[in-house]
PDB file of C-alpha atoms in Angstrom:
ATOM      1  CA  MET I   1      -0.088   2.399 -25.951  1.00  0.00           C
ATOM      2  CA  TYR I   2      -3.365   4.504 -24.753  1.00  0.00           C
ATOM      3  CA  THR I   3      -6.284   3.098 -27.014  1.00  0.00           C
ATOM      4  CA  ILE I   4      -8.579   0.876 -25.363  1.00  0.00           C
ATOM      5  CA  LYS I   5      -7.162  -2.117 -27.439  1.00  0.00           C
ATOM      6  CA  ASP I   6      -4.138  -0.814 -25.918  1.00  0.00           C
ATOM      7  CA  LEU I   7      -5.263  -1.061 -21.998  1.00  0.00           C
ATOM      8  CA  TYR I   8      -8.168  -3.818 -21.883  1.00  0.00           C
ATOM      9  CA  ASP I   9      -9.827  -7.168 -22.734  1.00  0.00           C
ATOM     10  CA  LEU I  10     -12.814  -6.546 -22.740  1.00  0.00           C
ATOM     11  CA  GLU I  11     -13.228 -10.277 -22.774  1.00  0.00           C
ATOM     12  CA  HIS I  12     -13.835  -9.694 -18.860  1.00  0.00           C
ATOM     13  CA  THR I  13     -16.642  -7.037 -18.199  1.00  0.00           C
ATOM     14  CA  LEU I  14     -20.257  -6.836 -19.138  1.00  0.00           C
ATOM     15  CA  ALA I  15     -19.128  -3.432 -20.969  1.00  0.00           C
ATOM     16  CA  LYS I  16     -17.751  -4.975 -23.775  1.00  0.00           C
ATOM     17  CA  ASP I  17     -19.803  -3.816 -26.702  1.00  0.00           C
ATOM     18  CA  TYR I  18     -19.901  -0.573 -25.201  1.00  0.00           C
ATOM     19  CA  LEU I  19     -16.533   0.198 -25.065  1.00  0.00           C
ATOM     20  CA  SER I  20     -15.800  -1.699 -28.383  1.00  0.00           C
ATOM     21  CA  GLN I  21     -17.291   1.769 -29.931  1.00  0.00           C
ATOM     22  CA  PHE I  22     -14.281   3.639 -28.820  1.00  0.00           C
ATOM     23  CA  LYS I  23     -10.946   4.344 -29.640  1.00  0.00           C
ATOM     24  CA  TYR I  24      -9.482   6.069 -26.760  1.00  0.00           C
ATOM     25  CA  PRO I  25     -10.897   4.843 -23.007  1.00  0.00           C
ATOM     26  CA  TRP I  26     -11.318   8.958 -21.752  1.00  0.00           C
ATOM     27  CA  GLU I  27     -14.660   8.780 -24.704  1.00  0.00           C
ATOM     28  CA  ALA I  28     -16.282   6.512 -22.692  1.00  0.00           C
ATOM     29  CA  LEU I  29     -16.663   8.574 -19.367  1.00  0.00           C
ATOM     30  CA  LYS I  30     -20.113  10.657 -20.428  1.00  0.00           C
ATOM     31  CA  GLY I  31     -22.015   7.739 -21.563  1.00  0.00           C
ATOM     32  CA  ILE I  32     -21.776   5.583 -18.210  1.00  0.00           C
ATOM     33  CA  LYS I  33     -25.072   6.464 -16.678  1.00  0.00           C
ATOM     34  CA  ASP I  34     -26.886   5.632 -19.582  1.00  0.00           C
ATOM     35  CA  PHE I  35     -25.361   2.614 -20.904  1.00  0.00           C
ATOM     36  CA  ILE I  36     -25.930   1.266 -16.975  1.00  0.00           C
ATOM     37  CA  LEU I  37     -29.884   2.770 -17.224  1.00  0.00           C
ATOM     38  CA  ALA I  38     -29.613   0.653 -20.477  1.00  0.00           C
ATOM     39  CA  LEU I  39     -27.900  -2.320 -19.197  1.00  0.00           C
ATOM     40  CA  GLY I  40     -29.449  -2.827 -15.865  1.00  0.00           C
ATOM     41  CA  PRO I  41     -33.402  -4.456 -16.979  1.00  0.00           C
ATOM     42  CA  THR I  42     -31.491  -6.280 -19.256  1.00  0.00           C
ATOM     43  CA  LEU I  43     -29.543  -8.243 -17.045  1.00  0.00           C
ATOM     44  CA  GLY I  44     -31.789 -11.307 -15.839  1.00  0.00           C
ATOM     45  CA  ASP I  45     -32.824 -13.268 -13.215  1.00  0.00           C
ATOM     46  CA  ASP I  46     -29.423 -13.307 -11.141  1.00  0.00           C
ATOM     47  CA  TYR I  47     -29.684  -9.800 -10.110  1.00  0.00           C
ATOM     48  CA  GLU I  48     -32.152  -8.212  -8.273  1.00  0.00           C
ATOM     49  CA  GLU I  49     -33.319  -4.746  -8.547  1.00  0.00           C
ATOM     50  CA  ARG I  50     -32.462  -3.642  -5.159  1.00  0.00           C
ATOM     51  CA  GLU I  51     -33.602  -0.169  -5.317  1.00  0.00           C
ATOM     52  CA  GLU I  52     -34.866   2.109  -9.168  1.00  0.00           C
ATOM     53  CA  ASN I  53     -31.706   1.637 -11.220  1.00  0.00           C
ATOM     54  CA  VAL I  54     -29.429  -0.669  -8.194  1.00  0.00           C
ATOM     55  CA  TRP I  55     -28.706  -4.092  -9.743  1.00  0.00           C
ATOM     56  CA  VAL I  56     -26.768  -6.490  -7.409  1.00  0.00           C
ATOM     57  CA  HIS I  57     -25.941 -10.063  -8.725  1.00  0.00           C
ATOM     58  CA  LYS I  58     -27.695 -12.661  -5.560  1.00  0.00           C
ATOM     59  CA  THR I  59     -24.304 -13.868  -5.239  1.00  0.00           C
ATOM     60  CA  ALA I  60     -22.508 -10.197  -4.211  1.00  0.00           C
ATOM     61  CA  LYS I  61     -22.433  -9.342  -0.507  1.00  0.00           C
ATOM     62  CA  VAL I  62     -22.907  -5.889   0.243  1.00  0.00           C
ATOM     63  CA  PHE I  63     -22.660  -4.694   3.929  1.00  0.00           C
ATOM     64  CA  PRO I  64     -25.694  -3.254   5.585  1.00  0.00           C
ATOM     65  CA  SER I  65     -23.283   0.020   6.464  1.00  0.00           C
ATOM     66  CA  ALA I  66     -22.410   0.072   2.225  1.00  0.00           C
ATOM     67  CA  TYR I  67     -24.403   3.268   0.249  1.00  0.00           C
ATOM     68  CA  LEU I  68     -25.418   2.261  -3.598  1.00  0.00           C
ATOM     69  CA  GLY I  69     -26.608   4.952  -5.841  1.00  0.00           C
ATOM     70  CA  ALA I  70     -28.081   4.585  -8.509  1.00  0.00           C
ATOM     71  CA  PRO I  71     -27.522   3.546 -11.299  1.00  0.00           C
ATOM     72  CA  CYS I  72     -25.354   0.840 -10.507  1.00  0.00           C
ATOM     73  CA  ILE I  73     -24.486  -2.521 -10.703  1.00  0.00           C
ATOM     74  CA  ILE I  74     -22.514  -5.261  -8.861  1.00  0.00           C
ATOM     75  CA  GLY I  75     -21.456  -7.788 -10.299  1.00  0.00           C
ATOM     76  CA  PRO I  76     -21.249 -12.225  -8.892  1.00  0.00           C
ATOM     77  CA  ASN I  77     -19.541 -12.615  -6.388  1.00  0.00           C
ATOM     78  CA  THR I  78     -18.002  -9.294  -5.528  1.00  0.00           C
ATOM     79  CA  GLU I  79     -17.994  -7.535  -1.646  1.00  0.00           C
ATOM     80  CA  VAL I  80     -18.913  -4.173  -1.026  1.00  0.00           C
ATOM     81  CA  ARG I  81     -17.870  -3.485   2.260  1.00  0.00           C
ATOM     82  CA  HIS I  82     -18.835  -1.080   5.370  1.00  0.00           C
ATOM     83  CA  GLY I  83     -19.124   2.542   4.986  1.00  0.00           C
ATOM     84  CA  ALA I  84     -18.797   1.964   0.955  1.00  0.00           C
ATOM     85  CA  PHE I  85     -20.064   4.994  -0.695  1.00  0.00           C
ATOM     86  CA  ILE I  86     -20.923   4.131  -4.691  1.00  0.00           C
ATOM     87  CA  ARG I  87     -22.169   8.114  -5.306  1.00  0.00           C
ATOM     88  CA  GLY I  88     -23.946   6.351  -8.979  1.00  0.00           C
ATOM     89  CA  SER I  89     -23.092   5.684 -12.461  1.00  0.00           C
ATOM     90  CA  ALA I  90     -20.848   2.427 -11.420  1.00  0.00           C
ATOM     91  CA  LEU I  91     -20.722  -0.754 -13.296  1.00  0.00           C
ATOM     92  CA  VAL I  92     -18.679  -3.076 -10.911  1.00  0.00           C
ATOM     93  CA  GLY I  93     -17.668  -6.829 -12.389  1.00  0.00           C
ATOM     94  CA  ALA I  94     -17.449  -9.676 -11.276  1.00  0.00           C
ATOM     95  CA  ASP I  95     -15.478 -11.283  -8.101  1.00  0.00           C
ATOM     96  CA  CYS I  96     -14.525  -7.644  -7.020  1.00  0.00           C
ATOM     97  CA  VAL I  97     -13.237  -5.815  -3.755  1.00  0.00           C
ATOM     98  CA  VAL I  98     -15.011  -2.179  -3.053  1.00  0.00           C
ATOM     99  CA  GLY I  99     -13.638  -2.064   0.543  1.00  0.00           C
ATOM    100  CA  ASN I 100     -14.100   0.214   3.472  1.00  0.00           C
ATOM    101  CA  SER I 101     -14.487   4.005   3.268  1.00  0.00           C
ATOM    102  CA  VAL I 102     -14.123   3.900  -0.711  1.00  0.00           C
ATOM    103  CA  GLU I 103     -15.747   5.844  -2.529  1.00  0.00           C
ATOM    104  CA  LEU I 104     -16.949   5.005  -6.755  1.00  0.00           C
ATOM    105  CA  LYS I 105     -17.985   7.708  -8.994  1.00  0.00           C
ATOM    106  CA  ASN I 106     -18.743   7.229 -12.591  1.00  0.00           C
ATOM    107  CA  VAL I 107     -16.525   4.364 -12.897  1.00  0.00           C
ATOM    108  CA  ILE I 108     -16.388   0.839 -15.156  1.00  0.00           C
ATOM    109  CA  LEU I 109     -14.323  -1.951 -12.789  1.00  0.00           C
ATOM    110  CA  PHE I 110     -13.653  -4.826 -14.433  1.00  0.00           C
ATOM    111  CA  ASP I 111     -13.692  -8.248 -13.050  1.00  0.00           C
ATOM    112  CA  HIS I 112     -11.113  -8.991  -9.952  1.00  0.00           C
ATOM    113  CA  VAL I 113     -10.360  -5.133  -9.375  1.00  0.00           C
ATOM    114  CA  GLN I 114      -9.916  -4.724  -6.094  1.00  0.00           C
ATOM    115  CA  THR I 115     -10.218  -1.325  -4.315  1.00  0.00           C
ATOM    116  CA  PRO I 116      -9.925  -2.634  -0.745  1.00  0.00           C
ATOM    117  CA  HIS I 117      -9.372   0.415   1.515  1.00  0.00           C
ATOM    118  CA  TYR I 118      -9.911   3.808   1.534  1.00  0.00           C
ATOM    119  CA  ASN I 119      -9.577   4.765  -2.145  1.00  0.00           C
ATOM    120  CA  TYR I 120     -11.339   7.565  -4.271  1.00  0.00           C
ATOM    121  CA  VAL I 121     -11.893   6.644  -7.923  1.00  0.00           C
ATOM    122  CA  GLY I 122     -13.653   8.774 -10.188  1.00  0.00           C
ATOM    123  CA  ASP I 123     -14.302   9.103 -14.115  1.00  0.00           C
ATOM    124  CA  SER I 124     -12.143   6.277 -14.186  1.00  0.00           C
ATOM    125  CA  ILE I 125     -11.458   2.740 -15.593  1.00  0.00           C
ATOM    126  CA  LEU I 126      -9.972  -0.079 -13.958  1.00  0.00           C
ATOM    127  CA  GLY I 127      -8.810  -2.931 -15.757  1.00  0.00           C
ATOM    128  CA  TYR I 128      -9.370  -6.542 -15.201  1.00  0.00           C
ATOM    129  CA  PHE I 129      -7.045  -7.590 -12.190  1.00  0.00           C
ATOM    130  CA  SER I 130      -6.100  -4.339 -11.619  1.00  0.00           C
ATOM    131  CA  HIS I 131      -5.415  -3.405  -8.033  1.00  0.00           C
ATOM    132  CA  MET I 132      -5.101   0.310  -5.564  1.00  0.00           C
ATOM    133  CA  GLY I 133      -3.494  -0.233  -2.940  1.00  0.00           C
ATOM    134  CA  ALA I 134      -4.544   1.675   0.644  1.00  0.00           C
ATOM    135  CA  GLY I 135      -5.024   4.729   0.298  1.00  0.00           C
ATOM    136  CA  SER I 136      -4.266   5.442  -2.737  1.00  0.00           C
ATOM    137  CA  ILE I 137      -6.640   7.685  -5.176  1.00  0.00           C
ATOM    138  CA  THR I 138      -7.717   9.405  -8.775  1.00  0.00           C
ATOM    139  CA  SER I 139      -7.792  12.317  -9.000  1.00  0.00           C
ATOM    140  CA  ASN I 140     -10.023  13.794 -11.396  1.00  0.00           C
ATOM    141  CA  VAL I 141     -10.176  17.220 -12.023  1.00  0.00           C
ATOM    142  CA  LYS I 142      -7.658  19.641 -12.268  1.00  0.00           C
ATOM    143  CA  SER I 143      -6.725  22.518 -10.396  1.00  0.00           C
ATOM    144  CA  ASP I 144      -7.672  25.268 -12.921  1.00  0.00           C
ATOM    145  CA  LYS I 145     -10.796  23.225 -13.785  1.00  0.00           C
ATOM    146  CA  LYS I 146      -9.563  23.535 -17.755  1.00  0.00           C
ATOM    147  CA  LEU I 147     -10.448  20.273 -20.114  1.00  0.00           C
ATOM    148  CA  VAL I 148      -7.642  17.396 -18.912  1.00  0.00           C
ATOM    149  CA  VAL I 149      -4.824  16.612 -21.614  1.00  0.00           C
ATOM    150  CA  VAL I 150      -3.512  13.518 -21.826  1.00  0.00           C
ATOM    151  CA  HIS I 151       0.936  13.764 -21.586  1.00  0.00           C
ATOM    152  CA  ASN I 152       3.378  11.384 -23.521  1.00  0.00           C
ATOM    153  CA  GLY I 153       6.200  12.588 -23.631  1.00  0.00           C
ATOM    154  CA  THR I 154       6.282  15.433 -26.108  1.00  0.00           C
ATOM    155  CA  GLU I 155       2.547  14.211 -27.704  1.00  0.00           C
ATOM    156  CA  ASN I 156      -0.406  15.819 -25.460  1.00  0.00           C
ATOM    157  CA  ILE I 157      -3.400  14.178 -26.384  1.00  0.00           C
ATOM    158  CA  GLU I 158      -6.853  16.523 -26.041  1.00  0.00           C
ATOM    159  CA  THR I 159      -9.414  14.584 -24.549  1.00  0.00           C
ATOM    160  CA  GLY I 160     -12.568  17.378 -24.882  1.00  0.00           C
ATOM    161  CA  VAL I 161     -13.289  15.861 -20.868  1.00  0.00           C
ATOM    162  CA  LYS I 162     -13.455  18.070 -17.045  1.00  0.00           C
ATOM    163  CA  LYS I 163     -13.548  15.256 -15.189  1.00  0.00           C
ATOM    164  CA  PHE I 164     -11.228  12.391 -15.956  1.00  0.00           C
ATOM    165  CA  GLY I 165      -9.550  10.431 -13.441  1.00  0.00           C
ATOM    166  CA  ALA I 166      -7.223   7.691 -14.814  1.00  0.00           C
ATOM    167  CA  MET I 167      -6.556   4.522 -16.947  1.00  0.00           C
ATOM    168  CA  LEU I 168      -5.543   1.653 -15.282  1.00  0.00           C
ATOM    169  CA  GLY I 169      -4.913  -1.653 -17.393  1.00  0.00           C
ATOM    170  CA  ASP I 170      -5.398  -5.179 -17.518  1.00  0.00           C
ATOM    171  CA  TYR I 171      -2.653  -6.305 -14.206  1.00  0.00           C
ATOM    172  CA  VAL I 172      -2.249  -2.682 -13.169  1.00  0.00           C
ATOM    173  CA  GLU I 173      -0.717  -2.218  -9.345  1.00  0.00           C
ATOM    174  CA  VAL I 174      -1.205   1.150  -7.838  1.00  0.00           C
ATOM    175  CA  GLY I 175       0.847   1.169  -4.008  1.00  0.00           C
ATOM    176  CA  CYS I 176      -0.632   2.623  -1.515  1.00  0.00           C
ATOM    177  CA  ASN I 177      -1.101   6.470  -0.872  1.00  0.00           C
ATOM    178  CA  ALA I 178      -0.127   7.066  -4.452  1.00  0.00           C
ATOM    179  CA  VAL I 179      -2.101   9.791  -6.500  1.00  0.00           C
ATOM    180  CA  CYS I 180      -2.987   9.301  -9.909  1.00  0.00           C
ATOM    181  CA  ASN I 181      -3.504  13.171 -11.325  1.00  0.00           C
ATOM    182  CA  PRO I 182      -6.082  13.767 -14.196  1.00  0.00           C
ATOM    183  CA  GLY I 183      -4.950  12.234 -17.153  1.00  0.00           C
ATOM    184  CA  THR I 184      -3.191   9.465 -16.018  1.00  0.00           C
ATOM    185  CA  VAL I 185      -3.241   6.112 -17.949  1.00  0.00           C
ATOM    186  CA  ILE I 186      -1.175   3.509 -17.133  1.00  0.00           C
ATOM    187  CA  GLY I 187      -0.289   0.198 -19.345  1.00  0.00           C
ATOM    188  CA  ARG I 188      -0.550  -3.532 -19.017  1.00  0.00           C
ATOM    189  CA  HIS I 189       1.269  -5.050 -16.411  1.00  0.00           C
ATOM    190  CA  SER I 190       2.646  -1.572 -15.110  1.00  0.00           C
ATOM    191  CA  SER I 191       3.391  -0.911 -10.859  1.00  0.00           C
ATOM    192  CA  VAL I 192       3.573   2.347  -9.351  1.00  0.00           C
ATOM    193  CA  TYR I 193       5.445   2.767  -6.479  1.00  0.00           C
ATOM    194  CA  PRO I 194       3.522   3.819  -2.972  1.00  0.00           C
ATOM    195  CA  THR I 195       3.411   7.792  -2.203  1.00  0.00           C
ATOM    196  CA  SER I 196       3.882   8.722  -6.013  1.00  0.00           C
ATOM    197  CA  ASN I 197       2.508  11.271  -7.303  1.00  0.00           C
ATOM    198  CA  VAL I 198       2.012   9.792 -11.504  1.00  0.00           C
ATOM    199  CA  ARG I 199       0.668  11.937 -14.130  1.00  0.00           C
ATOM    200  CA  GLY I 200       0.608  11.133 -18.029  1.00  0.00           C
ATOM    201  CA  VAL I 201       1.236   7.343 -19.693  1.00  0.00           C
ATOM    202  CA  ILE I 202       3.201   4.672 -18.326  1.00  0.00           C
ATOM    203  CA  PRO I 203       3.667   2.134 -20.480  1.00  0.00           C
ATOM    204  CA  GLU I 204       3.076  -1.172 -20.368  1.00  0.00           C
ATOM    205  CA  ASN I 205       5.289  -3.366 -18.208  1.00  0.00           C
ATOM    206  CA  CYS I 206       6.901  -0.939 -16.246  1.00  0.00           C
ATOM    207  CA  ILE I 207       7.428   0.280 -12.912  1.00  0.00           C
ATOM    208  CA  PHE I 208       6.468   3.822 -12.313  1.00  0.00           C
ATOM    209  CA  LYS I 209       8.823   5.265  -8.817  1.00  0.00           C
ATOM    210  CA  ASN I 210       9.043   7.513  -6.481  1.00  0.00           C
ATOM    211  CA  SER I 211      10.833   9.830  -8.169  1.00  0.00           C
ATOM    212  CA  GLY I 212       9.458   9.934 -10.984  1.00  0.00           C
ATOM    213  CA  VAL I 213      11.754   7.260 -12.669  1.00  0.00           C
ATOM    214  CA  VAL I 214       9.750   4.785 -15.255  1.00  0.00           C
ATOM    215  CA  VAL I 215      11.667   1.828 -15.479  1.00  0.00           C
ATOM    216  CA  GLU I 216      11.117  -1.498 -17.652  1.00  0.00           C
ATOM    217  CA  ARG I 217       9.888  -4.343 -15.893  1.00  0.00           C
ATOM    218  CA  LYS I 218      12.655  -7.176 -16.174  1.00  0.00           C
ATOM    219  CA  CYS I 219      11.327 -10.506 -17.098  1.00  0.00           C
ATOM    220  CA  GLU I 220      11.542 -12.960 -14.455  1.00  0.00           C
TER     221      GLU I 220
END
C-alpha cells in the first residue's frame, strides 16, 4: 500500500520514467535535483528558461512577487501566486496551483495538484489531483534528526533518509492546518481531517480523523 505503483498513476507527471526506477517513493527523493537538471534542457520550445535552470511553460502564470529557485520546472497552465517561495529542486506539473506564501523544496507535484494557501511542502511527492488545505504542512525532519522510519501498524520500514515529508497518493485531501509528520504515506482517495497530526501509513479510501482514528470511506 506504500509503493509507487500503489500510490500513483505515473501517466500524470513528467517524472514518469524517473519514478519508474524505484519501488518506494522515498527512494526518489535524493535524486530529484539531478533529475530536474537533466530533464530541463530536453523540454522543448514550449518552455522558457527564465533563469539558469529555471524552466517555465509558456502557458504558466508566475506572479511578480513569486520566487523560483533553481532548479525547477513549472508546467502548463500552472499558477505560481504572490509570495510563493520555490527554494529549488521542484517539479511542478500541469494545471497546478502554488499559492500565496507557499514554500516548496525538493518535491514532485503531479498534474492538478493544489497547494493554494500557506503550505510548506518539503521532501515530498504529491500525487495527481491531491490537495492541501490552507495552512497544512509536511514536516520533513525528525526532532532527533535521526533517519526517518515509515510506521505501518507493527511494521517499521527503514527509509535510509533523514529528510522525508509526506507521500500523498492520487486524489488525497489534507484538511486545513493539518501536519503530516516525517514519513507520512497517505493512500489514494483518502482524506485527513483539519488540524490533524498525521504519521505513518494511511490506507487508500480511508478518512483520518482528529483523534487519530482511521475509518474506511463509505461508498456513495
